[in-house]
Amino acid sequence: MTNHRNPKRPVLPMTCTSNLFSQECASNIDCRQDDAENIFYQDLSCGNFPVDKNEEQSIPYSPRKAQACKKIPVTVTTFVRHSKYSNGRKMINEYVKERRINQGSYGKVVLYRNSNSGTPYAIKVICKSRLRKFRITGSETAMADVLREVSILKTLEHPNIINLVEVIDDQKSDYLYMVLEYVESSTVSNILETKGRIDETTARRYFKDVIAGLIYLHHHNIVHGDIKPENLLVGENS
């Protein structure tokens, strides 16, 4: 399994509850966005809503020929195997555990490394039974929200959106694993706390990538809904 992204580029976490991606994702904008350098979106799980297709377009997009957005399909694995690597570290299938990255309301995110390629991945570990008990609306569970996230990420591909590589969902296991592209990063909030400010040139560069991602998402009827310094991740070498 190969990571086809530049790990030096930063990341922007993002959430979404749209269920509009049951069909193939096709776009009238250039999915490659070769000049995007700084900001990524990741974590499409809660707090957002679809845009009404009948509403007037308020964000411009490039009128290019439609194309499928996911060049490399997401791998869906229906079994999970727990073991230990030669150094004693825990393994999930071919992934070796390194360290916990963070803990969210829907689950923890752990850094794993592919034992064959050495490629690092951020794996989101989700307890299915716990999220089935947690309701985000009167009729919908948090687990349904996560499954929507998976379904959306399976279709999206953009330089400013974290790539979903694999989903591990064994019906005999209480855990679902989302294998995501990993990028070394720091939040804009942390940068502001450390440096006190971000110079105008850098801020403009980051803002350009934020807008590029938003144009792509809005064109696919997704609203982010939670853009703030804590959710903007900037790559280490940006």
PDB file of C-alpha atoms in Angstrom:
ATOM      1  CA  MET A   1       0.000   0.000   0.000  1.00  0.00           C
ATOM      2  CA  THR A   2       1.490   3.290  -1.088  1.00  0.00           C
ATOM      3  CA  ASN A   3       0.803   6.794   0.146  1.00  0.00           C
ATOM      4  CA  HIS A   4       0.451   8.941  -2.957  1.00  0.00           C
ATOM      5  CA  ARG A   5       0.400  12.251  -1.073  1.00  0.00           C
ATOM      6  CA  ASN A   6       3.134  14.699  -0.257  1.00  0.00           C
ATOM      7  CA  PRO A   7       3.516  14.314   3.543  1.00  0.00           C
ATOM      8  CA  LYS A   8       5.000  17.808   3.795  1.00  0.00           C
ATOM      9  CA  ARG A   9       1.696  19.512   3.052  1.00  0.00           C
ATOM     10  CA  PRO A  10      -0.632  20.573   5.911  1.00  0.00           C
ATOM     11  CA  VAL A  11      -4.027  19.280   6.833  1.00  0.00           C
ATOM     12  CA  LEU A  12      -7.445  20.748   7.654  1.00  0.00           C
ATOM     13  CA  PRO A  13      -9.786  18.537   9.716  1.00  0.00           C
ATOM     14  CA  MET A  14     -13.339  18.495   8.458  1.00  0.00           C
ATOM     15  CA  THR A  15     -16.669  16.960   9.364  1.00  0.00           C
ATOM     16  CA  CYS A  16     -19.823  16.198   7.417  1.00  0.00           C
ATOM     17  CA  THR A  17     -23.148  14.401   7.714  1.00  0.00           C
ATOM     18  CA  SER A  18     -24.195  14.478   4.060  1.00  0.00           C
ATOM     19  CA  ASN A  19     -25.446  11.214   2.533  1.00  0.00           C
ATOM     20  CA  LEU A  20     -25.290  12.439  -1.051  1.00  0.00           C
ATOM     21  CA  PHE A  21     -22.446  10.194  -2.156  1.00  0.00           C
ATOM     22  CA  SER A  22     -24.175   6.880  -2.805  1.00  0.00           C
ATOM     23  CA  GLN A  23     -23.321   7.306  -6.482  1.00  0.00           C
ATOM     24  CA  GLU A  24     -19.972   7.862  -8.158  1.00  0.00           C
ATOM     25  CA  CYS A  25     -18.472  11.264  -7.375  1.00  0.00           C
ATOM     26  CA  ALA A  26     -18.048  13.264 -10.574  1.00  0.00           C
ATOM     27  CA  SER A  27     -16.865  16.835 -10.699  1.00  0.00           C
ATOM     28  CA  ASN A  28     -16.769  19.806 -13.013  1.00  0.00           C
ATOM     29  CA  ILE A  29     -13.612  21.036 -11.292  1.00  0.00           C
ATOM     30  CA  ASP A  30     -10.088  19.778 -11.646  1.00  0.00           C
ATOM     31  CA  CYS A  31      -9.623  17.180  -8.910  1.00  0.00           C
ATOM     32  CA  ARG A  32      -5.842  17.338  -9.211  1.00  0.00           C
ATOM     33  CA  GLN A  33      -5.372  20.922  -7.996  1.00  0.00           C
ATOM     34  CA  ASP A  34      -1.635  20.659  -8.639  1.00  0.00           C
ATOM     35  CA  ASP A  35      -0.885  24.078  -7.170  1.00  0.00           C
ATOM     36  CA  ALA A  36      -2.448  23.348  -3.763  1.00  0.00           C
ATOM     37  CA  GLU A  37       0.327  23.276  -1.193  1.00  0.00           C
ATOM     38  CA  ASN A  38      -0.714  23.906   2.353  1.00  0.00           C
ATOM     39  CA  ILE A  39      -4.082  22.935   3.810  1.00  0.00           C
ATOM     40  CA  PHE A  40      -5.871  19.558   3.855  1.00  0.00           C
ATOM     41  CA  TYR A  41      -9.324  18.508   5.031  1.00  0.00           C
ATOM     42  CA  GLN A  42      -9.800  15.368   7.084  1.00  0.00           C
ATOM     43  CA  ASP A  43     -12.343  13.697   9.407  1.00  0.00           C
ATOM     44  CA  LEU A  44     -15.742  13.908   7.709  1.00  0.00           C
ATOM     45  CA  SER A  45     -17.876  12.905  10.672  1.00  0.00           C
ATOM     46  CA  CYS A  46     -20.225  15.446  12.276  1.00  0.00           C
ATOM     47  CA  GLY A  47     -21.620  18.937  12.340  1.00  0.00           C
ATOM     48  CA  ASN A  48     -22.274  19.543   8.647  1.00  0.00           C
ATOM     49  CA  PHE A  49     -25.148  19.405   6.226  1.00  0.00           C
ATOM     50  CA  PRO A  50     -25.739  19.085   2.462  1.00  0.00           C
ATOM     51  CA  VAL A  51     -26.239  22.151   0.303  1.00  0.00           C
ATOM     52  CA  ASP A  52     -29.579  22.382  -1.476  1.00  0.00           C
ATOM     53  CA  LYS A  53     -28.855  21.761  -5.147  1.00  0.00           C
ATOM     54  CA  ASN A  54     -31.606  24.241  -6.073  1.00  0.00           C
ATOM     55  CA  GLU A  55     -29.894  27.085  -4.260  1.00  0.00           C
ATOM     56  CA  GLU A  56     -28.027  29.666  -6.289  1.00  0.00           C
ATOM     57  CA  GLN A  57     -24.334  28.885  -6.737  1.00  0.00           C
ATOM     58  CA  SER A  58     -22.407  31.402  -4.645  1.00  0.00           C
ATOM     59  CA  ILE A  59     -18.929  29.884  -5.054  1.00  0.00           C
ATOM     60  CA  PRO A  60     -17.262  29.878  -8.479  1.00  0.00           C
ATOM     61  CA  TYR A  61     -15.771  26.711  -9.900  1.00  0.00           C
ATOM     62  CA  SER A  62     -13.808  25.855 -12.982  1.00  0.00           C
ATOM     63  CA  PRO A  63     -16.073  24.656 -15.850  1.00  0.00           C
ATOM     64  CA  ARG A  64     -13.978  21.656 -16.815  1.00  0.00           C
ATOM     65  CA  LYS A  65     -15.039  18.292 -18.141  1.00  0.00           C
ATOM     66  CA  ALA A  66     -16.573  16.018 -15.485  1.00  0.00           C
ATOM     67  CA  GLN A  67     -14.327  13.291 -14.112  1.00  0.00           C
ATOM     68  CA  ALA A  68     -14.437  10.648 -11.401  1.00  0.00           C
ATOM     69  CA  CYS A  69     -12.659  11.912  -8.298  1.00  0.00           C
ATOM     70  CA  LYS A  70     -11.313   8.738  -6.693  1.00  0.00           C
ATOM     71  CA  LYS A  71      -8.457   7.426  -8.813  1.00  0.00           C
ATOM     72  CA  ILE A  72      -7.488   4.661  -6.367  1.00  0.00           C
ATOM     73  CA  PRO A  73     -10.510   2.913  -4.776  1.00  0.00           C
ATOM     74  CA  VAL A  74     -10.640   2.568  -1.003  1.00  0.00           C
ATOM     75  CA  THR A  75      -9.792  -0.956   0.142  1.00  0.00           C
ATOM     76  CA  VAL A  76     -12.579  -2.600   2.159  1.00  0.00           C
ATOM     77  CA  THR A  77     -11.323  -5.373   4.461  1.00  0.00           C
ATOM     78  CA  THR A  78     -13.892  -7.576   6.210  1.00  0.00           C
ATOM     79  CA  PHE A  79     -11.602  -9.274   8.722  1.00  0.00           C
ATOM     80  CA  VAL A  80      -9.364  -8.044  11.521  1.00  0.00           C
ATOM     81  CA  ARG A  81      -6.394  -9.960  12.874  1.00  0.00           C
ATOM     82  CA  HIS A  82      -4.699  -8.924  16.114  1.00  0.00           C
ATOM     83  CA  SER A  83      -1.083  -9.974  16.596  1.00  0.00           C
ATOM     84  CA  LYS A  84       2.310  -8.682  17.714  1.00  0.00           C
ATOM     85  CA  TYR A  85       5.243  -7.497  15.638  1.00  0.00           C
ATOM     86  CA  SER A  86       8.799  -8.782  16.176  1.00  0.00           C
ATOM     87  CA  ASN A  87       9.489  -5.853  18.528  1.00  0.00           C
ATOM     88  CA  GLY A  88       6.454  -6.703  20.646  1.00  0.00           C
ATOM     89  CA  ARG A  89       4.259  -3.873  19.395  1.00  0.00           C
ATOM     90  CA  LYS A  90       0.590  -4.600  18.769  1.00  0.00           C
ATOM     91  CA  MET A  91      -0.600  -5.121  15.210  1.00  0.00           C
ATOM     92  CA  ILE A  92      -3.908  -4.803  13.388  1.00  0.00           C
ATOM     93  CA  ASN A  93      -3.610  -6.853  10.193  1.00  0.00           C
ATOM     94  CA  GLU A  94      -0.404  -5.520   8.549  1.00  0.00           C
ATOM     95  CA  TYR A  95      -0.280  -2.304  10.606  1.00  0.00           C
ATOM     96  CA  VAL A  96       2.089  -1.916  13.566  1.00  0.00           C
ATOM     97  CA  LYS A  97       1.033   0.397  16.396  1.00  0.00           C
ATOM     98  CA  GLU A  98       3.339   3.332  17.171  1.00  0.00           C
ATOM     99  CA  ARG A  99       1.533   5.873  19.354  1.00  0.00           C
ATOM    100  CA  ARG A 100      -1.789   7.535  20.039  1.00  0.00           C
ATOM    101  CA  ILE A 101      -2.322  10.792  18.146  1.00  0.00           C
ATOM    102  CA  ASN A 102      -5.482  12.034  19.829  1.00  0.00           C
ATOM    103  CA  GLN A 103      -8.828  11.100  21.335  1.00  0.00           C
ATOM    104  CA  GLY A 104     -12.059  12.388  19.837  1.00  0.00           C
ATOM    105  CA  SER A 105     -15.719  12.103  20.742  1.00  0.00           C
ATOM    106  CA  TYR A 106     -16.205   9.308  18.211  1.00  0.00           C
ATOM    107  CA  GLY A 107     -13.019   7.363  18.917  1.00  0.00           C
ATOM    108  CA  LYS A 108      -9.263   7.521  19.161  1.00  0.00           C
ATOM    109  CA  VAL A 109      -6.765   8.150  16.377  1.00  0.00           C
ATOM    110  CA  VAL A 110      -3.580   6.092  16.510  1.00  0.00           C
ATOM    111  CA  LEU A 111      -0.418   6.234  14.420  1.00  0.00           C
ATOM    112  CA  TYR A 112       0.312   2.880  12.768  1.00  0.00           C
ATOM    113  CA  ARG A 113       2.949   1.892  10.250  1.00  0.00           C
ATOM    114  CA  ASN A 114       2.528  -0.605   7.435  1.00  0.00           C
ATOM    115  CA  SER A 115       4.882  -3.490   8.253  1.00  0.00           C
ATOM    116  CA  ASN A 116       5.567  -4.142   4.559  1.00  0.00           C
ATOM    117  CA  SER A 117       6.073  -0.643   3.144  1.00  0.00           C
ATOM    118  CA  GLY A 118       6.927   1.310   6.292  1.00  0.00           C
ATOM    119  CA  THR A 119       4.312   3.926   5.342  1.00  0.00           C
ATOM    120  CA  PRO A 120       2.691   5.651   8.351  1.00  0.00           C
ATOM    121  CA  TYR A 121      -1.092   5.904   8.616  1.00  0.00           C
ATOM    122  CA  ALA A 122      -3.483   7.533  11.042  1.00  0.00           C
ATOM    123  CA  ILE A 123      -6.022   4.882  11.996  1.00  0.00           C
ATOM    124  CA  LYS A 124      -9.282   5.997  13.547  1.00  0.00           C
ATOM    125  CA  VAL A 125     -10.497   3.307  15.961  1.00  0.00           C
ATOM    126  CA  ILE A 126     -14.271   3.348  16.463  1.00  0.00           C
ATOM    127  CA  CYS A 127     -16.240   1.291  19.016  1.00  0.00           C
ATOM    128  CA  LYS A 128     -19.409   0.346  17.177  1.00  0.00           C
ATOM    129  CA  SER A 129     -21.537  -0.651  20.182  1.00  0.00           C
ATOM    130  CA  ARG A 130     -20.780   2.596  22.027  1.00  0.00           C
ATOM    131  CA  LEU A 131     -21.647   4.811  19.053  1.00  0.00           C
ATOM    132  CA  ARG A 132     -24.869   2.884  18.431  1.00  0.00           C
ATOM    133  CA  LYS A 133     -26.008   3.985  21.903  1.00  0.00           C
ATOM    134  CA  PHE A 134     -25.066   7.628  21.336  1.00  0.00           C
ATOM    135  CA  ARG A 135     -27.731   9.605  19.464  1.00  0.00           C
ATOM    136  CA  ILE A 136     -26.931  12.787  17.552  1.00  0.00           C
ATOM    137  CA  THR A 137     -30.627  13.331  16.740  1.00  0.00           C
ATOM    138  CA  GLY A 138     -33.837  11.740  17.955  1.00  0.00           C
ATOM    139  CA  SER A 139     -33.689   9.055  15.289  1.00  0.00           C
ATOM    140  CA  GLU A 140     -30.014   8.832  14.327  1.00  0.00           C
ATOM    141  CA  THR A 141     -27.040   7.294  16.088  1.00  0.00           C
ATOM    142  CA  ALA A 142     -23.437   8.432  15.998  1.00  0.00           C
ATOM    143  CA  MET A 143     -22.569   5.149  14.286  1.00  0.00           C
ATOM    144  CA  ALA A 144     -24.813   6.064  11.354  1.00  0.00           C
ATOM    145  CA  ASP A 145     -22.927   9.353  11.168  1.00  0.00           C
ATOM    146  CA  VAL A 146     -19.596   7.519  10.995  1.00  0.00           C
ATOM    147  CA  LEU A 147     -20.858   5.247   8.224  1.00  0.00           C
ATOM    148  CA  ARG A 148     -21.871   8.345   6.262  1.00  0.00           C
ATOM    149  CA  GLU A 149     -18.374   9.706   6.789  1.00  0.00           C
ATOM    150  CA  VAL A 150     -16.904   6.518   5.335  1.00  0.00           C
ATOM    151  CA  SER A 151     -19.270   6.619   2.387  1.00  0.00           C
ATOM    152  CA  ILE A 152     -18.335  10.235   1.604  1.00  0.00           C
ATOM    153  CA  LEU A 153     -14.589   9.731   1.989  1.00  0.00           C
ATOM    154  CA  LYS A 154     -14.758   6.789  -0.409  1.00  0.00           C
ATOM    155  CA  THR A 155     -15.679   9.223  -3.170  1.00  0.00           C
ATOM    156  CA  LEU A 156     -13.620  12.347  -2.442  1.00  0.00           C
ATOM    157  CA  GLU A 157     -10.133  13.005  -3.746  1.00  0.00           C
ATOM    158  CA  HIS A 158      -8.525  16.418  -3.508  1.00  0.00           C
ATOM    159  CA  PRO A 159      -5.044  17.630  -2.493  1.00  0.00           C
ATOM    160  CA  ASN A 160      -6.555  19.441   0.499  1.00  0.00           C
ATOM    161  CA  ILE A 161      -8.618  16.530   1.819  1.00  0.00           C
ATOM    162  CA  ILE A 162      -7.101  13.711   3.850  1.00  0.00           C
ATOM    163  CA  ASN A 163      -7.328  10.483   1.870  1.00  0.00           C
ATOM    164  CA  LEU A 164      -9.150   7.411   3.171  1.00  0.00           C
ATOM    165  CA  VAL A 165      -7.007   4.412   2.227  1.00  0.00           C
ATOM    166  CA  GLU A 166      -8.766   1.427   3.788  1.00  0.00           C
ATOM    167  CA  VAL A 167     -11.751   0.504   5.939  1.00  0.00           C
ATOM    168  CA  ILE A 168     -11.428  -2.546   8.201  1.00  0.00           C
ATOM    169  CA  ASP A 169     -14.863  -3.717   9.340  1.00  0.00           C
ATOM    170  CA  ASP A 170     -15.126  -7.264  10.678  1.00  0.00           C
ATOM    171  CA  GLN A 171     -18.719  -8.110  11.623  1.00  0.00           C
ATOM    172  CA  LYS A 172     -17.363 -10.295  14.450  1.00  0.00           C
ATOM    173  CA  SER A 173     -15.461  -7.349  15.939  1.00  0.00           C
ATOM    174  CA  ASP A 174     -16.888  -4.445  17.938  1.00  0.00           C
ATOM    175  CA  TYR A 175     -14.393  -2.083  16.314  1.00  0.00           C
ATOM    176  CA  LEU A 176     -14.259  -0.387  12.936  1.00  0.00           C
ATOM    177  CA  TYR A 177     -10.909   0.934  11.694  1.00  0.00           C
ATOM    178  CA  MET A 178     -10.516   3.801   9.229  1.00  0.00           C
ATOM    179  CA  VAL A 179      -7.010   3.827   7.731  1.00  0.00           C
ATOM    180  CA  LEU A 180      -6.261   7.427   6.773  1.00  0.00           C
ATOM    181  CA  GLU A 181      -3.376   9.227   5.140  1.00  0.00           C
ATOM    182  CA  TYR A 182      -1.016  10.555   7.824  1.00  0.00           C
ATOM    183  CA  VAL A 183       0.565  13.992   7.681  1.00  0.00           C
ATOM    184  CA  GLU A 184       2.864  15.454  10.342  1.00  0.00           C
ATOM    185  CA  SER A 185       1.095  18.630  11.374  1.00  0.00           C
ATOM    186  CA  SER A 186       0.258  21.280  13.934  1.00  0.00           C
ATOM    187  CA  THR A 187      -2.972  23.227  14.336  1.00  0.00           C
ATOM    188  CA  VAL A 188      -3.196  26.914  13.496  1.00  0.00           C
ATOM    189  CA  SER A 189      -4.334  27.389  17.092  1.00  0.00           C
ATOM    190  CA  ASN A 190      -1.093  25.858  18.395  1.00  0.00           C
ATOM    191  CA  ILE A 191       0.981  27.973  16.012  1.00  0.00           C
ATOM    192  CA  LEU A 192      -0.745  31.133  17.233  1.00  0.00           C
ATOM    193  CA  GLU A 193      -0.148  30.142  20.859  1.00  0.00           C
ATOM    194  CA  THR A 194       3.543  29.543  20.152  1.00  0.00           C
ATOM    195  CA  LYS A 195       4.359  32.399  17.768  1.00  0.00           C
ATOM    196  CA  GLY A 196       1.615  34.855  18.631  1.00  0.00           C
ATOM    197  CA  ARG A 197       0.843  35.570  14.980  1.00  0.00           C
ATOM    198  CA  ILE A 198       1.087  34.279  11.417  1.00  0.00           C
ATOM    199  CA  ASP A 199       2.566  36.654   8.867  1.00  0.00           C
ATOM    200  CA  GLU A 200       0.328  37.885   6.061  1.00  0.00           C
ATOM    201  CA  THR A 201       2.138  36.028   3.265  1.00  0.00           C
ATOM    202  CA  THR A 202       1.824  32.693   5.068  1.00  0.00           C
ATOM    203  CA  ALA A 203      -1.787  33.350   6.026  1.00  0.00           C
ATOM    204  CA  ARG A 204      -2.650  34.124   2.404  1.00  0.00           C
ATOM    205  CA  ARG A 205      -1.053  30.853   1.295  1.00  0.00           C
ATOM    206  CA  TYR A 206      -3.016  28.872   3.872  1.00  0.00           C
ATOM    207  CA  PHE A 207      -6.232  30.702   3.034  1.00  0.00           C
ATOM    208  CA  LYS A 208      -5.797  29.878  -0.638  1.00  0.00           C
ATOM    209  CA  ASP A 209      -5.748  26.167   0.171  1.00  0.00           C
ATOM    210  CA  VAL A 210      -8.697  26.448   2.552  1.00  0.00           C
ATOM    211  CA  ILE A 211     -10.740  28.081  -0.208  1.00  0.00           C
ATOM    212  CA  ALA A 212      -9.622  25.475  -2.764  1.00  0.00           C
ATOM    213  CA  GLY A 213     -10.908  22.714  -0.494  1.00  0.00           C
ATOM    214  CA  LEU A 214     -14.146  24.544   0.257  1.00  0.00           C
ATOM    215  CA  ILE A 215     -14.888  25.154  -3.423  1.00  0.00           C
ATOM    216  CA  TYR A 216     -14.437  21.442  -4.060  1.00  0.00           C
ATOM    217  CA  LEU A 217     -16.662  20.458  -1.126  1.00  0.00           C
ATOM    218  CA  HIS A 218     -19.385  22.987  -1.881  1.00  0.00           C
ATOM    219  CA  HIS A 219     -19.444  21.861  -5.482  1.00  0.00           C
ATOM    220  CA  HIS A 220     -20.173  18.379  -4.127  1.00  0.00           C
ATOM    221  CA  ASN A 221     -22.969  19.719  -1.908  1.00  0.00           C
ATOM    222  CA  ILE A 222     -21.060  19.538   1.382  1.00  0.00           C
ATOM    223  CA  VAL A 223     -20.795  22.347   3.920  1.00  0.00           C
ATOM    224  CA  HIS A 224     -17.902  22.184   6.392  1.00  0.00           C
ATOM    225  CA  GLY A 225     -19.684  23.894   9.260  1.00  0.00           C
ATOM    226  CA  ASP A 226     -16.818  24.059  11.771  1.00  0.00           C
ATOM    227  CA  ILE A 227     -13.860  26.028  10.414  1.00  0.00           C
ATOM    228  CA  LYS A 228     -11.742  27.393  13.276  1.00  0.00           C
ATOM    229  CA  PRO A 229      -8.023  27.555  14.210  1.00  0.00           C
ATOM    230  CA  GLU A 230      -8.278  24.319  16.221  1.00  0.00           C
ATOM    231  CA  ASN A 231      -9.420  22.480  13.091  1.00  0.00           C
ATOM    232  CA  LEU A 232      -6.795  23.824  10.694  1.00  0.00           C
ATOM    233  CA  LEU A 233      -3.775  21.560  10.565  1.00  0.00           C
ATOM    234  CA  VAL A 234      -0.572  22.825   8.981  1.00  0.00           C
ATOM    235  CA  GLY A 235       2.170  20.446   7.844  1.00  0.00           C
ATOM    236  CA  GLU A 236       5.530  20.650   9.606  1.00  0.00           C
ATOM    237  CA  ASN A 237       7.479  21.836   6.563  1.00  0.00           C
ATOM    238  CA  SER A 238       4.904  24.268   5.199  1.00  0.00           C
TER     239      SER A 238
END
